[in-house]
Amino acid sequence: MPRLFILLLAIFSMAAHAGDAVRVLVTIKPVHSLVSQLLQGIAEPELLLDGYQSPHTFQLRPSDARKLTQADVIIWVGPTLETNLQKTLRQANDKLVIRLTESEEEHHGADHLHIDPHRWLDPVLAQADVTRITESLSRLYPGHAGHIMANNRQLVKRLQLLDKEIRKYFSENTRTSAILYHDAWHYFQQRYGITTHGIINPDAHKQPGAHHLYEVSQTIKDRHTQCLLIEPQFKPKYL
């Protein structure tokens, strides 16, 4: 009889948890978009960095700190992207923290600057991240696990279609070359074979020097570069 009582208590506890409002906080817009689609019809995750804030250089405001304190789950990319968050999240022992990039230890002890955090720019890698997030969200919302899995299947189909569309575009535009604003496109370049001629700002944590900008401008002229990939959260004066 005591065992039956404990079992029933556990079941009712799980059911109560499924109905609770779990506050999910996502650090950046691209990942927030993926999580929002996974939780469609269930809950609305909150976004930490709204507007044109750069995750590389942003400073926590009191309102940001409140969001972090109130969240039950925090989904971030990792210290190579949201650098100023790593100390705060290291102390968030009472929260579930989902990190998308591997740690330095998992990266065989390499400097974390060598880990490209911009995984969402590759739709194939984005599918893998969506699957990881789906597993965690299904445990958080056990009563909605089936719904989350259905959302996951729809989202994966959309990412697969996006991958096909991008492949088709570049198969028809094979001479496309680009100058990048900052060094964020490794996965995209590798996936689709894009040629790049240079980077305006090689280190997103620092401003580019005048000599470097001069060299980039000469490269654009000499190689007749057709495309400049800009990023609105960074200062436009270098463009």
XYZ file of C-alpha atoms in Angstrom:
239
model
C 0.000 0.000 0.000
C 2.762 2.579 0.797
C 4.402 1.794 -2.572
C 1.093 2.366 -4.367
C 0.660 5.674 -2.532
C 4.174 6.812 -3.544
C 3.525 5.809 -7.157
C 0.232 7.737 -7.263
C 1.914 10.761 -5.660
C 4.624 10.699 -8.315
C 2.051 10.494 -11.116
C 0.056 13.414 -9.720
C 3.262 15.426 -9.260
C 4.189 14.861 -12.915
C 0.714 15.872 -14.035
C 0.879 19.029 -11.939
C 4.296 19.863 -13.369
C 2.956 19.398 -16.911
C 0.372 22.075 -16.229
C 2.793 24.483 -14.582
C 4.035 27.475 -16.548
C 7.697 26.734 -17.189
C 9.486 29.957 -18.094
C 11.842 29.371 -21.023
C 14.356 32.107 -21.841
C 16.366 32.062 -25.090
C 19.333 34.376 -25.543
C 19.286 35.251 -29.267
C 16.664 35.668 -32.008
C 17.629 32.820 -34.386
C 17.490 30.190 -31.644
C 14.398 31.850 -30.119
C 12.658 31.414 -33.480
C 13.381 27.667 -33.438
C 12.259 27.240 -29.826
C 9.072 29.269 -30.479
C 8.137 26.889 -33.284
C 8.756 23.861 -31.065
C 6.518 25.310 -28.333
C 3.828 26.604 -30.693
C 0.425 26.039 -29.135
C 1.971 25.310 -25.731
C 3.977 28.283 -24.432
C 5.817 31.399 -25.601
C 9.543 31.483 -24.774
C 11.046 34.814 -23.781
C 13.889 36.513 -25.678
C 16.866 37.988 -23.833
C 18.627 40.026 -26.543
C 16.021 41.959 -28.465
C 16.659 44.644 -31.059
C 20.093 45.033 -32.617
C 22.217 44.033 -29.640
C 25.285 41.989 -30.473
C 25.601 38.830 -28.340
C 29.390 39.239 -28.537
C 29.513 42.590 -26.741
C 26.204 43.241 -24.948
C 26.140 44.225 -21.273
C 23.460 42.892 -18.910
C 20.878 45.480 -17.905
C 18.744 45.194 -14.742
C 15.812 44.068 -16.915
C 18.007 41.343 -18.455
C 19.102 40.184 -15.011
C 15.441 39.893 -13.960
C 14.671 37.734 -16.989
C 17.555 35.423 -16.100
C 16.455 35.241 -12.465
C 12.827 34.475 -13.323
C 13.554 31.836 -15.980
C 13.318 28.123 -15.227
C 15.145 27.164 -18.422
C 17.840 29.133 -20.250
C 18.842 28.187 -23.777
C 22.062 29.740 -25.038
C 24.722 29.041 -27.652
C 27.797 29.202 -25.415
C 30.631 31.463 -24.217
C 32.074 31.873 -27.715
C 28.960 33.890 -28.586
C 27.298 35.262 -25.419
C 30.672 35.854 -23.753
C 29.405 38.075 -20.945
C 26.872 35.471 -19.825
C 29.224 32.628 -18.941
C 29.910 33.748 -15.358
C 26.215 34.372 -14.662
C 25.096 31.023 -16.062
C 27.851 29.159 -14.242
C 26.163 30.236 -11.008
C 22.612 29.342 -12.148
C 22.511 26.006 -10.336
C 18.743 26.152 -9.783
C 17.969 26.321 -13.515
C 18.163 24.018 -16.488
C 20.749 25.542 -18.822
C 20.802 24.162 -22.371
C 23.986 24.938 -24.260
C 24.215 24.327 -28.006
C 27.983 24.475 -28.587
C 30.430 22.036 -27.086
C 32.649 23.044 -24.175
C 36.361 23.695 -24.486
C 37.021 20.340 -22.826
C 34.827 18.562 -25.377
C 36.708 20.461 -28.067
C 39.915 18.693 -26.967
C 41.112 21.601 -24.872
C 41.281 24.025 -27.812
C 40.896 27.763 -27.365
C 37.149 28.481 -27.438
C 37.724 31.230 -30.007
C 38.316 28.428 -32.523
C 34.799 27.070 -31.987
C 32.381 28.694 -34.427
C 29.159 29.322 -32.482
C 27.013 30.343 -35.466
C 25.508 26.891 -35.947
C 22.051 28.097 -36.997
C 23.471 29.396 -40.312
C 23.684 25.763 -41.455
C 20.141 24.320 -41.727
C 21.512 20.793 -41.325
C 23.209 21.624 -38.014
C 20.093 23.532 -36.988
C 18.116 20.299 -37.359
C 20.481 18.569 -34.914
C 20.084 21.423 -32.421
C 16.306 21.327 -32.787
C 16.334 17.627 -31.939
C 18.426 18.243 -28.807
C 16.146 21.056 -27.670
C 13.055 18.936 -28.403
C 14.282 16.200 -26.074
C 14.791 18.678 -23.222
C 11.466 20.459 -23.768
C 9.608 17.124 -23.888
C 10.958 16.324 -20.417
C 9.946 19.780 -19.166
C 6.436 19.489 -20.590
C 5.662 15.749 -20.288
C 1.969 16.365 -20.835
C 2.745 18.070 -24.142
C 5.553 15.793 -25.359
C 3.490 14.507 -28.283
C 2.634 18.056 -29.368
C 6.295 19.122 -29.149
C 7.381 16.110 -31.216
C 4.767 16.983 -33.869
C 6.075 20.581 -33.947
C 9.590 19.177 -34.221
C 8.684 17.129 -37.302
C 7.163 20.167 -38.995
C 10.166 22.338 -38.165
C 12.652 19.744 -39.412
C 10.724 19.547 -42.708
C 10.969 23.341 -43.051
C 14.710 23.263 -42.407
C 15.164 20.451 -44.923
C 13.250 22.486 -47.510
C 15.381 25.545 -46.727
C 18.537 23.479 -47.246
C 17.265 22.336 -50.667
C 16.358 25.904 -51.688
C 19.789 27.240 -50.744
C 21.548 24.390 -52.577
C 19.451 25.088 -55.666
C 20.233 28.808 -55.527
C 23.986 28.330 -55.362
C 23.950 25.607 -57.993
C 22.484 28.224 -60.354
C 24.758 31.068 -59.148
C 28.144 29.397 -58.945
C 30.182 32.596 -59.369
C 28.876 34.265 -56.232
C 31.652 35.693 -54.031
C 31.339 37.684 -50.833
C 33.030 39.862 -48.257
C 31.841 39.052 -44.723
C 31.212 41.593 -42.001
C 32.618 39.270 -39.344
C 33.887 35.715 -39.129
C 30.545 33.976 -38.611
C 29.894 31.964 -41.772
C 32.142 28.887 -41.569
C 29.265 26.397 -41.442
C 27.345 28.119 -44.236
C 30.445 28.321 -46.436
C 31.331 24.670 -45.878
C 27.777 23.462 -46.487
C 27.243 25.376 -49.733
C 30.754 25.970 -51.043
C 30.672 29.764 -50.880
C 33.805 31.696 -51.889
C 34.747 34.576 -49.582
C 37.356 37.240 -50.239
C 37.797 38.705 -46.789
C 36.337 39.829 -43.473
C 35.692 43.436 -42.470
C 35.931 42.747 -38.734
C 37.891 39.528 -37.980
C 37.316 39.796 -34.196
C 33.760 40.721 -33.182
C 35.044 41.757 -29.739
C 37.314 44.477 -31.186
C 37.114 47.263 -33.746
C 38.936 46.706 -37.054
C 42.061 48.762 -37.670
C 42.420 51.326 -40.474
C 45.105 49.289 -42.267
C 42.918 46.192 -42.279
C 39.930 48.143 -43.653
C 42.134 49.553 -46.414
C 43.253 46.037 -47.394
C 39.639 44.823 -47.504
C 38.582 47.742 -49.705
C 41.436 46.968 -52.103
C 40.390 43.313 -52.205
C 36.837 44.320 -53.145
C 38.176 46.381 -56.055
C 40.789 43.887 -57.227
C 38.514 40.832 -57.120
C 35.290 42.562 -58.186
C 33.492 41.144 -55.157
C 29.776 40.830 -55.858
C 28.290 40.623 -52.371
C 28.825 42.206 -48.954
C 27.104 40.422 -46.070
C 26.200 43.113 -43.542
C 24.931 42.736 -39.976
C 22.740 45.554 -38.628
C 23.750 45.078 -34.991
C 27.291 46.253 -35.791
C 28.407 49.826 -36.536
C 27.707 50.716 -40.190
C 30.549 53.231 -40.483
C 33.011 50.494 -41.479
C 30.824 49.570 -44.426
